[in-house]
Short mmCIF file of C-alpha atoms in Angstrom, two decimals:
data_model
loop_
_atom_site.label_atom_id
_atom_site.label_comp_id
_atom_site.label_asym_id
_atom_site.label_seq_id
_atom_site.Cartn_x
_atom_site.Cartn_y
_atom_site.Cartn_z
CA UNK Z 135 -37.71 -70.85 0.44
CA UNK Z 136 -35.15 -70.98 3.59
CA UNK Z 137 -37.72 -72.89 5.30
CA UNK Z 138 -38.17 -75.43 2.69
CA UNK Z 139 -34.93 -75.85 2.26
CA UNK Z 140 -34.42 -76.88 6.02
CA UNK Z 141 -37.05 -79.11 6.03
CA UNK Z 142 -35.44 -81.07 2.74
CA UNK Z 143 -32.10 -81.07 4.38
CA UNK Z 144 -33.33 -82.53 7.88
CA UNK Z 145 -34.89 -85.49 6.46
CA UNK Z 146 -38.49 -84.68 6.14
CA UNK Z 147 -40.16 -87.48 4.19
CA UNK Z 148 -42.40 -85.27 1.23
CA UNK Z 149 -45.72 -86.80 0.99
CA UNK Z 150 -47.49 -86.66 -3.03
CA UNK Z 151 -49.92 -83.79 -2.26
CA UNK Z 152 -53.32 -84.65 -4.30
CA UNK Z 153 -55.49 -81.43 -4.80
CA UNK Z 154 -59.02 -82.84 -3.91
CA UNK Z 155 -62.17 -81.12 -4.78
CA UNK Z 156 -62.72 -78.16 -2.41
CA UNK Z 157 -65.91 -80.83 -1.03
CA UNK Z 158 -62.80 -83.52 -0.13
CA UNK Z 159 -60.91 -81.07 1.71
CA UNK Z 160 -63.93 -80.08 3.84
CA UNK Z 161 -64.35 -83.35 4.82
CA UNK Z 162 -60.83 -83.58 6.69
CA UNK Z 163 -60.98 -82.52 10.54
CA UNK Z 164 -58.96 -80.95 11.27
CA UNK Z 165 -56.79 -80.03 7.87
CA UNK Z 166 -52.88 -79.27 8.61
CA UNK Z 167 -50.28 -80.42 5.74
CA UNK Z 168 -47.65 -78.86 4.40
CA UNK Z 169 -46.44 -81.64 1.44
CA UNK Z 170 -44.33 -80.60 -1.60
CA UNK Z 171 -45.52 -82.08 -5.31
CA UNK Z 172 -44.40 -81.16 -9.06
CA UNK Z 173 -41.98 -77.97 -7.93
CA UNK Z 174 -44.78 -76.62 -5.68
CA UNK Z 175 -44.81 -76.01 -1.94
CA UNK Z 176 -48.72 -76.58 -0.75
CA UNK Z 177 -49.99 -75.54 2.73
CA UNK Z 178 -53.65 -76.85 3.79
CA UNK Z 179 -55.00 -75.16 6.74
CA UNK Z 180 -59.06 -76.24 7.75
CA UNK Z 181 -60.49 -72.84 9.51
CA UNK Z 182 -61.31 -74.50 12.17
CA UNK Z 183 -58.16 -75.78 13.16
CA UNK Z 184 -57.88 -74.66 17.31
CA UNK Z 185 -54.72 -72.36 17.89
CA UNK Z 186 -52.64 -74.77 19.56
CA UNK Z 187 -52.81 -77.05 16.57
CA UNK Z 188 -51.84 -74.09 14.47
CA UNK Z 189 -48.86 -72.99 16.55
CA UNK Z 190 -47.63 -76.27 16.73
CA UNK Z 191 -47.80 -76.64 12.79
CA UNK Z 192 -46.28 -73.72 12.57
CA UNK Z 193 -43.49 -74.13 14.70
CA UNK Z 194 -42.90 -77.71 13.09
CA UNK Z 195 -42.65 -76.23 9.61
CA UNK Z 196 -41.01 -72.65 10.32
CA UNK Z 197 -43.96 -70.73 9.31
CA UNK Z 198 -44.49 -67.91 11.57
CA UNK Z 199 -43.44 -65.18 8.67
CA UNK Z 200 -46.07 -65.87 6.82
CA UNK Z 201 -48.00 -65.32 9.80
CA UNK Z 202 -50.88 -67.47 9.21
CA UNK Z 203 -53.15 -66.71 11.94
CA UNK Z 204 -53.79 -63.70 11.21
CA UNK Z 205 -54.83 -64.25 7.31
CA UNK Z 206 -57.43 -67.27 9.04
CA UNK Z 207 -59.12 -64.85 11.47
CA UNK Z 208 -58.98 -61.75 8.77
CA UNK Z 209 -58.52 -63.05 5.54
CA UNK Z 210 -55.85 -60.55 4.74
CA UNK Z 211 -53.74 -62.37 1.78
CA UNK Z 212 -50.99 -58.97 2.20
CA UNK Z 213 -48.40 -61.15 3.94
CA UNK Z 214 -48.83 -64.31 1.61
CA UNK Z 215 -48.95 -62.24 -1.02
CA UNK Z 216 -45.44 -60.18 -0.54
CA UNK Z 217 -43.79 -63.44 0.04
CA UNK Z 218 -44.85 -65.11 -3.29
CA UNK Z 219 -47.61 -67.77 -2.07
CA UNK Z 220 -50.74 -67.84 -4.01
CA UNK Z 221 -53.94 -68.87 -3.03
CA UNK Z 222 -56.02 -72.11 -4.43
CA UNK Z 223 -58.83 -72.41 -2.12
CA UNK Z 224 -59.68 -70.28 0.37
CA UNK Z 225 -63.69 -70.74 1.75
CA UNK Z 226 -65.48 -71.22 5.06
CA UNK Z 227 -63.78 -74.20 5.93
CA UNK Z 228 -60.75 -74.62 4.11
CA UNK Z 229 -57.62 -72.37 2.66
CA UNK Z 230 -55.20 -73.80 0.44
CA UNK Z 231 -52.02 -72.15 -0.62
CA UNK Z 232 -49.12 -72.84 -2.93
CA UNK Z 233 -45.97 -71.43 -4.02
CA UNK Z 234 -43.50 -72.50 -6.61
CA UNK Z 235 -39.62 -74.10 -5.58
CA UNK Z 236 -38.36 -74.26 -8.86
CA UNK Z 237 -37.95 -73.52 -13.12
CA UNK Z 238 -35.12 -75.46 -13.84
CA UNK Z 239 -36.77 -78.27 -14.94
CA UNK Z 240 -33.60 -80.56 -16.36
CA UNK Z 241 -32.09 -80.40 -12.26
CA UNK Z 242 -33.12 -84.29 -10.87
CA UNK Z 243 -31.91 -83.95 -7.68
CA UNK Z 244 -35.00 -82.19 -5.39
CA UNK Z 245 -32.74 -80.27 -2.96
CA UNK Z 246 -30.74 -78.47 -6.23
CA UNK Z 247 -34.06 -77.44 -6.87
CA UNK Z 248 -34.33 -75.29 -3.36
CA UNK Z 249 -33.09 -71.96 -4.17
CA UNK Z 250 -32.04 -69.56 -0.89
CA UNK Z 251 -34.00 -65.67 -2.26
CA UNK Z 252 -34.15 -64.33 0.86
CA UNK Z 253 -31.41 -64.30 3.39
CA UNK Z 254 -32.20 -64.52 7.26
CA UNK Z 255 -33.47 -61.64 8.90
CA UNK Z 256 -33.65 -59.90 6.21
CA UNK Z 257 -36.79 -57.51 4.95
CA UNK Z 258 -38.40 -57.02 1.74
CA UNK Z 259 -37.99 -53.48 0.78
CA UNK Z 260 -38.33 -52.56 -2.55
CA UNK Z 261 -35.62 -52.03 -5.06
CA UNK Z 262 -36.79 -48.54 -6.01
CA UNK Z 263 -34.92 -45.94 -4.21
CA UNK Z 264 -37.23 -43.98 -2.10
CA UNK Z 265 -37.94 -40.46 -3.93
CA UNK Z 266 -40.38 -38.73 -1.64
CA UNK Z 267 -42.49 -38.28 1.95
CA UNK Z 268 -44.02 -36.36 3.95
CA UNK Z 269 -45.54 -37.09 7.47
CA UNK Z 270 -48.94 -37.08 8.48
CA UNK Z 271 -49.20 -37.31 12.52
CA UNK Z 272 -53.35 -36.93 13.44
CA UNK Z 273 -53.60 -35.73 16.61
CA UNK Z 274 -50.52 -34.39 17.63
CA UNK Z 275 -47.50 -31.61 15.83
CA UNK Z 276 -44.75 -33.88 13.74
CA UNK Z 277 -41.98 -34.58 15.93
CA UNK Z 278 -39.59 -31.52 16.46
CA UNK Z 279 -36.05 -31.43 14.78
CA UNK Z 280 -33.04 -29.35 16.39
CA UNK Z 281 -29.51 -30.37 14.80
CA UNK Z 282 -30.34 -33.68 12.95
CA UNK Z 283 -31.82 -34.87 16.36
CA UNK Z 284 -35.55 -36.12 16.05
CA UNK Z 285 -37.39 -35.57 19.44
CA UNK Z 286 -39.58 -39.08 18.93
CA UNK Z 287 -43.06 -38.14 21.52
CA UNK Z 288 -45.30 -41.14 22.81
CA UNK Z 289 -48.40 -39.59 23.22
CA UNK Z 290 -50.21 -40.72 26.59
CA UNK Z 291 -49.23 -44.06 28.56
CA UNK Z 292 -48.56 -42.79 31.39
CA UNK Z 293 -49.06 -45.21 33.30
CA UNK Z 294 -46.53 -47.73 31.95
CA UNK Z 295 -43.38 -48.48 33.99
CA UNK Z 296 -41.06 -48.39 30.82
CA UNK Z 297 -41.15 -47.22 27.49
CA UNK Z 298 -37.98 -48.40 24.79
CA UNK Z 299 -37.79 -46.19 21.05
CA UNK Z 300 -37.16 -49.19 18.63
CA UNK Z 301 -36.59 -49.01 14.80
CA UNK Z 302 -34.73 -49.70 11.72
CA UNK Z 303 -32.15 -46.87 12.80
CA UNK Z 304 -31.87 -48.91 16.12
CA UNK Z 305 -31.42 -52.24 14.19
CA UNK Z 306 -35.02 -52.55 16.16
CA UNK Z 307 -34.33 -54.42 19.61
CA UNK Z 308 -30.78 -54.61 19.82
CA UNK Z 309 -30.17 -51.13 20.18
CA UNK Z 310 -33.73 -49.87 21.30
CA UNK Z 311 -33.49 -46.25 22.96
CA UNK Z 312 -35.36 -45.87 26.49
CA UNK Z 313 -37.32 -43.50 26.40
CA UNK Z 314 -38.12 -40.54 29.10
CA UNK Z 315 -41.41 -39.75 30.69
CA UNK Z 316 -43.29 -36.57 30.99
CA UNK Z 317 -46.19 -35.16 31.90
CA UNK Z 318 -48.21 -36.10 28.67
CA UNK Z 319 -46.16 -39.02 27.54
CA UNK Z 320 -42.63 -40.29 26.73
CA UNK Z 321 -39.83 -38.68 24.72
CA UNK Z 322 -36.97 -39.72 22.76
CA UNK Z 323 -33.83 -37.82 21.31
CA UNK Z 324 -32.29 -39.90 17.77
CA UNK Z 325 -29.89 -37.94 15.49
CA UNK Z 326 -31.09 -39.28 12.18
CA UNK Z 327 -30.10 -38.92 8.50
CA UNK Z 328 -32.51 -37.31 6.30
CA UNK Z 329 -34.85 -40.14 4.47
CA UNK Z 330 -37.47 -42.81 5.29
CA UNK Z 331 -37.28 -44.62 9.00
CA UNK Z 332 -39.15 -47.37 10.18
CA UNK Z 333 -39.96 -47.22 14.16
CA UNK Z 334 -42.27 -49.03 16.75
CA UNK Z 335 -42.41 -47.99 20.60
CA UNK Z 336 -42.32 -51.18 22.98
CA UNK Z 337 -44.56 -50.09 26.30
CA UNK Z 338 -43.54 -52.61 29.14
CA UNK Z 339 -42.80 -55.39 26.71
CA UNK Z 340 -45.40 -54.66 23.65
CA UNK Z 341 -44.83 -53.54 20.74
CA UNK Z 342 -46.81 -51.41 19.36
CA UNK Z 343 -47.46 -48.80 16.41
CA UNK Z 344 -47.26 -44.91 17.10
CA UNK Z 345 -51.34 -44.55 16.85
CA UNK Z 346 -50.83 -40.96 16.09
CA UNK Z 347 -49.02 -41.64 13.05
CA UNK Z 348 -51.14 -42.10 10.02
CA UNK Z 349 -48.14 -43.86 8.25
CA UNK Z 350 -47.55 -47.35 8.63
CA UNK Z 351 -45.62 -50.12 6.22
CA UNK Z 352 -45.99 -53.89 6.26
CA UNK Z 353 -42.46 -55.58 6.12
CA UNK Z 354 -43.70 -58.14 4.35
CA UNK Z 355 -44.19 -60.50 7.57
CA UNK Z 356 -47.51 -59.70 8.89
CA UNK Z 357 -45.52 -56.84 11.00
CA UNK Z 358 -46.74 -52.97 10.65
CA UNK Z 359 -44.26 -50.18 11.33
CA UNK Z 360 -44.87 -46.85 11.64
CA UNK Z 361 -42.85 -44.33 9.31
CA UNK Z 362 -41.37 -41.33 9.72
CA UNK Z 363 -39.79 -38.86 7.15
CA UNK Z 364 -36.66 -36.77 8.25
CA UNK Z 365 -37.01 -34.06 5.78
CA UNK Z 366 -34.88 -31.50 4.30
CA UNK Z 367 -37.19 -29.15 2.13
CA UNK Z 368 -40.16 -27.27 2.90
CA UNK Z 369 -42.88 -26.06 -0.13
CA UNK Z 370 -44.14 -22.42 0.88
CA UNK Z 371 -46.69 -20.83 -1.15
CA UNK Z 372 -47.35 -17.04 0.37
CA UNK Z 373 -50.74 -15.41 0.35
CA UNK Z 374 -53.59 -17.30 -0.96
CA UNK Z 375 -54.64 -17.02 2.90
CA UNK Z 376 -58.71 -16.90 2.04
CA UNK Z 377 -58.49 -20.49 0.40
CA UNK Z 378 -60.07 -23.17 1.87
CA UNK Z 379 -57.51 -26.30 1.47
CA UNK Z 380 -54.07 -25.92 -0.90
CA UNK Z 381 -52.65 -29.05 -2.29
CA UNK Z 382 -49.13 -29.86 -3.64
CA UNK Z 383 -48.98 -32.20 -6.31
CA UNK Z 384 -45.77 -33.23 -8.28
CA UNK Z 385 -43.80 -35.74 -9.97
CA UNK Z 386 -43.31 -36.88 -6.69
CA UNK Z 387 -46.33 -38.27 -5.89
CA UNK Z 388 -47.79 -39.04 -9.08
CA UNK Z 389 -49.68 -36.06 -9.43
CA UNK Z 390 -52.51 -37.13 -6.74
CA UNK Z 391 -54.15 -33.64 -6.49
CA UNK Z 392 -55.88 -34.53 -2.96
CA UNK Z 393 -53.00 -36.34 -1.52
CA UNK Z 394 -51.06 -33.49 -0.09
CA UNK Z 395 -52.24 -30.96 2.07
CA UNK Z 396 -50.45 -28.37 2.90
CA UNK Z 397 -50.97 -26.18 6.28
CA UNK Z 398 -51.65 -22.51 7.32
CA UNK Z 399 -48.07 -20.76 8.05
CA UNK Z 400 -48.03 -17.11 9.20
CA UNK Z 401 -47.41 -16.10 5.50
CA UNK Z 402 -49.65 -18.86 3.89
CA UNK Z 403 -49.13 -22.06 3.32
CA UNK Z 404 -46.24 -24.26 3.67
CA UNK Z 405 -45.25 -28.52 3.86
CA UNK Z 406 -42.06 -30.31 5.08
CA UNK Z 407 -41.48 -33.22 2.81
CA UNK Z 408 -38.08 -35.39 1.90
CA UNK Z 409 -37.12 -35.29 -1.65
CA UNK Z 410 -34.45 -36.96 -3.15
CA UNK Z 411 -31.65 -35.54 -4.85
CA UNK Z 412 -32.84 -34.89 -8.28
CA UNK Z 413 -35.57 -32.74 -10.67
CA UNK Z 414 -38.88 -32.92 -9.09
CA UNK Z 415 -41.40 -30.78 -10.62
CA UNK Z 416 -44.49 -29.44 -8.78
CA UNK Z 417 -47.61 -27.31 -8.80
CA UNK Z 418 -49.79 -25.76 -6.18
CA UNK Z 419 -53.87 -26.64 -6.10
CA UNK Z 420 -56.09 -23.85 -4.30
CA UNK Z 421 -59.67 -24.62 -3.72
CA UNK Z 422 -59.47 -26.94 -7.16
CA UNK Z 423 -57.86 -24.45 -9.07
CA UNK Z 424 -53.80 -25.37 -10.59
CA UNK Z 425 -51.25 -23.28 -10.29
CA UNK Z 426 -47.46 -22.77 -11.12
CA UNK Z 427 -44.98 -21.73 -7.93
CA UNK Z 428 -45.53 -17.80 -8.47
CA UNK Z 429 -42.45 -17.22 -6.36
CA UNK Z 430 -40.00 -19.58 -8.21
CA UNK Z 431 -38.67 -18.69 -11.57
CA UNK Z 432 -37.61 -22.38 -12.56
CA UNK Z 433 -40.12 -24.29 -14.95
CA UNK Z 434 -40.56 -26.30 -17.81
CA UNK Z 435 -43.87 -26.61 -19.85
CA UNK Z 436 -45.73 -29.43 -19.33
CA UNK Z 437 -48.57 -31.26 -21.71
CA UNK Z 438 -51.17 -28.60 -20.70
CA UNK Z 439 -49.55 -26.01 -22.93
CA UNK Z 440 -48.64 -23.95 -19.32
CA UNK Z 441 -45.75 -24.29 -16.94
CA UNK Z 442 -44.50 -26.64 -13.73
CA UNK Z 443 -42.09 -25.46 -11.18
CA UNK Z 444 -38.96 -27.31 -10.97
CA UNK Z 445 -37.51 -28.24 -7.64
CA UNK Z 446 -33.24 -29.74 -8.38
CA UNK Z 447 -31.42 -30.72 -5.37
CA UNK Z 448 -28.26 -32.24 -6.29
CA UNK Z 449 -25.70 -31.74 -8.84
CA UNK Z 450 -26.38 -31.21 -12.39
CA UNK Z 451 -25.60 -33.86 -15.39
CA UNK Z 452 -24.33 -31.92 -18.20
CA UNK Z 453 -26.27 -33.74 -21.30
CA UNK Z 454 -24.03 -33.49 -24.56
CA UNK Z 455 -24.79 -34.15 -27.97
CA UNK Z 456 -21.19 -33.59 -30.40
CA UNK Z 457 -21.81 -31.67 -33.88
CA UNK Z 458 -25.33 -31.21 -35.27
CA UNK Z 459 -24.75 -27.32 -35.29
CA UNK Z 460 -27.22 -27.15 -38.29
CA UNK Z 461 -29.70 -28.28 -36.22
CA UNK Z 462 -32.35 -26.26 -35.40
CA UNK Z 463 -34.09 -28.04 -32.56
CA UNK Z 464 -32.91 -30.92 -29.98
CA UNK Z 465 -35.29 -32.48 -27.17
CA UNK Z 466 -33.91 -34.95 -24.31
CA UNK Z 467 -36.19 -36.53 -23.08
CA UNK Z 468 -35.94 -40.17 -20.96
CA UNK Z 469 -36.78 -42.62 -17.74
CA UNK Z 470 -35.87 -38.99 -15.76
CA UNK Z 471 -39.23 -36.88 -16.98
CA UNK Z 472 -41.29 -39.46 -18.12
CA UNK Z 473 -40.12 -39.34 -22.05
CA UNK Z 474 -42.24 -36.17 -22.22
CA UNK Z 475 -41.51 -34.26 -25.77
CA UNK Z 476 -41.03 -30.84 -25.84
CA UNK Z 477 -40.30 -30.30 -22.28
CA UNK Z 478 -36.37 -30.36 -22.17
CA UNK Z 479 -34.87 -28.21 -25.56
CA UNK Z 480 -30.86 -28.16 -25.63
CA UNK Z 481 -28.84 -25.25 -25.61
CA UNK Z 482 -26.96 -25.24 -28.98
CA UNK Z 483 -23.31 -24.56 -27.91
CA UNK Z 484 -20.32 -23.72 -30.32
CA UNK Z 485 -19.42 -27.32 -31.15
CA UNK Z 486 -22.85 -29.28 -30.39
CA UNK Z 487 -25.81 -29.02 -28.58
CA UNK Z 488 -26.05 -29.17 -24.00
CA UNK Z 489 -28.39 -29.60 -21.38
CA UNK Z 490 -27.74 -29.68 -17.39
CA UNK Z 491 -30.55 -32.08 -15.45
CA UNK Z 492 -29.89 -32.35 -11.95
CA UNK Z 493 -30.17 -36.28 -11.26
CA UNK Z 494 -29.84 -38.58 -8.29
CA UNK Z 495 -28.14 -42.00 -8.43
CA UNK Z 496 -29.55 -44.28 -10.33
CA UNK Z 497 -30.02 -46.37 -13.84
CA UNK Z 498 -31.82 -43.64 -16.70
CA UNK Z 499 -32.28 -44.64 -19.86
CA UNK Z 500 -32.85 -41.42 -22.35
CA UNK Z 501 -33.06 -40.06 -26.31
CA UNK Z 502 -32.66 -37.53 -28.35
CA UNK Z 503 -35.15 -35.85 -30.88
CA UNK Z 504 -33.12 -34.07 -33.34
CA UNK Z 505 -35.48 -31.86 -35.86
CA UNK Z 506 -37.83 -33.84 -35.14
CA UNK Z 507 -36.16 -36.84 -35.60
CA UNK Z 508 -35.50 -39.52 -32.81
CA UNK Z 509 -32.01 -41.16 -32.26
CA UNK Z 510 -30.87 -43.36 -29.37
CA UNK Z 511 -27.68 -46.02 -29.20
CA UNK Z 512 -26.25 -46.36 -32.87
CA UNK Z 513 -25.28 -50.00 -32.07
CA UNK Z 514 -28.94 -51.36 -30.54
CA UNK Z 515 -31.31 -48.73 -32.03
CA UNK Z 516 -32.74 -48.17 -28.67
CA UNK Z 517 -32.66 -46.37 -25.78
CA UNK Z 518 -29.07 -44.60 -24.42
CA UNK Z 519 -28.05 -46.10 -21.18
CA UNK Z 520 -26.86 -43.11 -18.24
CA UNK Z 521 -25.79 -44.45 -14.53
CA UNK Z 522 -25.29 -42.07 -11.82
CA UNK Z 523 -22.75 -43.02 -9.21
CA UNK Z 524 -22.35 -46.91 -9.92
CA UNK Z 525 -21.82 -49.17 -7.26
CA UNK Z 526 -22.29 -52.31 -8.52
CA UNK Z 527 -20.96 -54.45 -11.57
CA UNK Z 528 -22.35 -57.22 -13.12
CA UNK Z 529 -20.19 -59.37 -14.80
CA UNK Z 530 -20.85 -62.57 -17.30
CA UNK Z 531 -17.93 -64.62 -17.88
CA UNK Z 532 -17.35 -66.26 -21.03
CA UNK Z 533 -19.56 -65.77 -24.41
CA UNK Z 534 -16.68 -64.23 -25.61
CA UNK Z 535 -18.13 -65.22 -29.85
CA UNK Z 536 -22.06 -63.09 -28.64
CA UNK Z 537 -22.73 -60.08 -30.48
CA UNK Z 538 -24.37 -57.88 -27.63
CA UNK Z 539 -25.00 -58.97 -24.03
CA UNK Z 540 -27.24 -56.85 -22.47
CA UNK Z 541 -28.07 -57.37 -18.49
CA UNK Z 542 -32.08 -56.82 -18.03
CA UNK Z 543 -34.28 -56.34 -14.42
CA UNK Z 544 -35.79 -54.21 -12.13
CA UNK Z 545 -32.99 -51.77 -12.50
CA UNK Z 546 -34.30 -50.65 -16.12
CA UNK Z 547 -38.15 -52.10 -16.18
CA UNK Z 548 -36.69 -54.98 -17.72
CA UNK Z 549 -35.86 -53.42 -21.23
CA UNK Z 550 -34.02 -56.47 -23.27
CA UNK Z 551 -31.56 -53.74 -24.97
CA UNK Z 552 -30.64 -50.53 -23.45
CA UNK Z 553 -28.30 -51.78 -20.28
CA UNK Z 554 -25.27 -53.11 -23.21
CA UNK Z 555 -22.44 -54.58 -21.63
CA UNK Z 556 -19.02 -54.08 -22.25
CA UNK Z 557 -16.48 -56.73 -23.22
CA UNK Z 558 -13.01 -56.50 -21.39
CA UNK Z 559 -10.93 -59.80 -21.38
CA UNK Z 560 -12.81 -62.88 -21.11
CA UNK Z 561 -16.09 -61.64 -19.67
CA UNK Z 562 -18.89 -58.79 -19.91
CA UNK Z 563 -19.11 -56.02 -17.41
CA UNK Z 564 -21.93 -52.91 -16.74
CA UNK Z 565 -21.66 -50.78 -14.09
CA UNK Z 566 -25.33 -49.99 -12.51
CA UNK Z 567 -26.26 -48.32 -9.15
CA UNK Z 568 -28.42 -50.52 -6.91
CA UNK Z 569 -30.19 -49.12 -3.98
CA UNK Z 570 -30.24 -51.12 -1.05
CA UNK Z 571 -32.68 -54.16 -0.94
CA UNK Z 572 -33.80 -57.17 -3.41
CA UNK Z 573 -33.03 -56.94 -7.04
CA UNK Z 574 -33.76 -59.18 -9.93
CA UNK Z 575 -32.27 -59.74 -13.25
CA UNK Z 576 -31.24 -61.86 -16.14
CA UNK Z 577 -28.51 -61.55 -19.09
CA UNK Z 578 -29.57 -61.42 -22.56
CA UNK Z 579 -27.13 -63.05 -24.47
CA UNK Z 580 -27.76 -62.37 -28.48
CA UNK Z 581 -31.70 -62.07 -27.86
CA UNK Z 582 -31.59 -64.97 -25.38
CA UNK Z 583 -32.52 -64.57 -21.81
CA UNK Z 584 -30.38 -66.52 -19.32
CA UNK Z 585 -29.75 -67.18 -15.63
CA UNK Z 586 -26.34 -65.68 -14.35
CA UNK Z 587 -24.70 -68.93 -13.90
CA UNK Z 588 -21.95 -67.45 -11.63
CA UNK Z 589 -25.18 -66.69 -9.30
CA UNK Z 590 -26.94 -69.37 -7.21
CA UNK Z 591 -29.76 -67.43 -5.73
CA UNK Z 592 -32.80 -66.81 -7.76
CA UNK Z 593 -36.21 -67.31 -7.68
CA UNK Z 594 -39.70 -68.39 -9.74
CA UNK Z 595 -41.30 -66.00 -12.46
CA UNK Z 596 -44.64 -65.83 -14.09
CA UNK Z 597 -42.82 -67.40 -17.51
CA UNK Z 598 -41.33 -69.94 -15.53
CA UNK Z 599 -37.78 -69.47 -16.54
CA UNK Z 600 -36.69 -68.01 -13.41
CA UNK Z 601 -35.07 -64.80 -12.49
CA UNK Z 602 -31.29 -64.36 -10.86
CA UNK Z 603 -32.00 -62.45 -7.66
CA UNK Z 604 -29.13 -60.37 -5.61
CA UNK Z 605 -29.13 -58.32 -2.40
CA UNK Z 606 -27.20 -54.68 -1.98
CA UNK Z 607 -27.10 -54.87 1.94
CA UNK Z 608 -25.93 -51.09 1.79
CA UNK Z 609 -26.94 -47.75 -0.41
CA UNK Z 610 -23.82 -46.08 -2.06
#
């Protein structure tokens, strides 16, 4: 979109794009427009256009993050993908690709039509706070950890004259750490917070991936970055030392039983992973057979009438439910366990009903089952809204005759009802948490879905009626 926008504001004359057959296409030698027609962006590229052509086309148009060499020699659609193009036509001698500009179709004026979703610079990364990782290094130990500092190794190149540590705790080049050499490669020292970083090692000029590092990440650009997990907990399982392979599977990571291995300790088994504050719950997998934590006490049943271990880091949430003291039986159950039944029973208390669930920031949405019996917000008839440490607040001026305004997106999978807004003075308010990155969302305004008209960026949908889109450029 940035790019577009440039090219509207400097003049560029938009030629009518008409979508020939695929056989008309093929028949132009070499094929290189980039033309704009009914609210769509089109590229056509001919596959054999020579590489200076190309670079020139794509220096012309600002291209190079979409990085369109590399999908013509590989046919990789990741980085068009990521960054919303789709592709029409894409054979052995033509690719054609479009994206949308637009869903407001009352707005005359082209250029109103350009809408800025992505500022300069910036990446990608998902909205979804990052719950989980461990590392996975293939020939070589994971890199050692001595008072928060990271000791980042280069395996080999010892031959190179200089080695620089870049990544996104280095705001990559501008503050990239040299690194020292030694007598099998080059090492680092980086005091980093516990969590996800991104990282790339530049060897006399070139970049380059840590090839001992199984874990890479596209940002979205046609760029891969290795990724490395600072972690701060450790899953030991003692004995069990004649298996062949152990396994942790959780909550965490979907419950992939071959996706974690854990490794040989002097008491058994054991894996350093990064959790996020929260309930996590977990079991251990032996030569294929499943298996509760046998040396921790905390677990909840689970579907498979047995038990999970339970993993909270954090501080509780005290769940409260006022009167009902002739109740015999209350379940919570929400966003936070996967609305599995029968897994989290309330304490009955003297004047209601409790139950403490240790939860990260974030947006939940939860219910109650009360004698088997559900009830949720008395005012919607859906689900009860719970934010942990808010640090955003979206507001909606005006409406001030609407029933119930309701702000739907990413942050709650989009439900129409259970994020209600507040009315104080002339506008609507609800406080949410937003990790860092892109997030979309709309207002629903009396069962109507709108645009937040105080915002100007937003961006295409698959209805057509546009989303609002907003950036958090830092994590509470």
């Amino acid at each position: 979109m940035r790019r577009c926008k440039s090219i509207l504001l400097h003049g560029f004359k938009i030629v009518c794009l008409l979508l020939l057959c695929a056989q008309q296409l093929q028949a132009q030698v070499p094929v290189k427009s980039y033309t704009i027609k009914n609210g769509k962006m089109f590229i056509a590229l001919g596959k054999d256009i020579p590489a200076a052509s190309l670079d020139s086309f794509i220096k012309k148009y600002e291209l190079a993050d979409l990085d369109l060499l590399h999908f013509i020699q590989t046919g990789t659609p990741d980085s068009l993908h990521k960054l919303g193009w789709k592709i029409d036509i894409d054979n052995k001698e033509i690719v054609v690709i479009s994206k949308p500009l637009f869903s407001a179709d009352n707005i005359a004026n082209p250029v109103d039509k350009i809408i800025l979703t992505q500022k300069a610079g910036d990446e990608i990364p998902p909205a979804n706070q990052v719950h989980f990782g461990a590392n996975w290094f293939k020939n070589k130990w994971p890199f050692a950890v001595a008072d928060s500092v990271v000791t980042f190794f280069l395996k080999g190149r010892t031959n190179a004259n200089a080695v620089m540590l870049a990544g996104s705790f280095t705001n990559w080049q501008q503050g990239a750490v040299p690194m020292t050499k030694t007598d099998s490669g080059w090492i680092a020292y980086v005091k980093l917070p516990v969590g996800k970083h991104l990282y790339k090692f530049i060897v006399d000029g070139n970049w380059t991936t840590d090839r001992e590092n199984a874990l890479t990440e596209n940002d979205g650009k046609g760029n891969d970055n290795s990724v490395y997990f600072k972690t701060n907990y450790t899953f030991r399982l003692n004995g069990y030392t004649s298996a062949k392979r152990v396994f942790l599977a959780g909550s965490f990571n979907n419950w992939k039983p071959n996706d974690l291995l854990m490794r040989p300790s002097a008491t058994g088994w054991s894996l350093p992973v990064y959790l996020s504050e929260g309930t996590h719950t977990y079991r251990f997998i032996a030569d294929g057979n499943w298996f509760a934590d046998p040396a921790n006490p905390d677990k909840i049943p689970n579907e498979f009438n047995d038990f999970n271990s339970v993993v909270r880091l954090g501080t509780p949430y005290i769940f409260k439910l006022d009167g009902f003291t002739d109740a015999q039986k209350v379940e919570l159950f929400g966003s936070f366990n996967d609305w599995r039944e029968n897994q989290l029973l309330m304490t009955k208390t003297a004047t209601g009903w409790q139950y403490p669930y240790t939860l990260g920031p974030g947006n939940y949405e939860y219910r109650l089952k009360i004698d088997g019996k559900q009830t949720g917000d008395s005012i919607t008839k859906g689900n009860i809204a719970l934010v942990i440490s808010p640090n955003f607040t979206f507001r909606l001026k005006g409406f001030n005759n609407a029933r119930i305004v309701c702000v739907s997106g990413d942050l709650n999978n989009w439900n129409p009802t259970s994020f209600r807004m507040k009315q104080v003075g002339g506008e609507w308010v609800f406080p949410a948490h937003l990790n860092k990155g892109k997030h979309r969302y709309k207002f629903v305004v009396d069962g109507k879905w709108i645009l937040d008209p105080a915002n100007k960026l937003w961006e295409q949908n698959e209805f057509r009626t546009g989303n609002s889109v907003l950036w958090m450029d830092k994590e509470l």
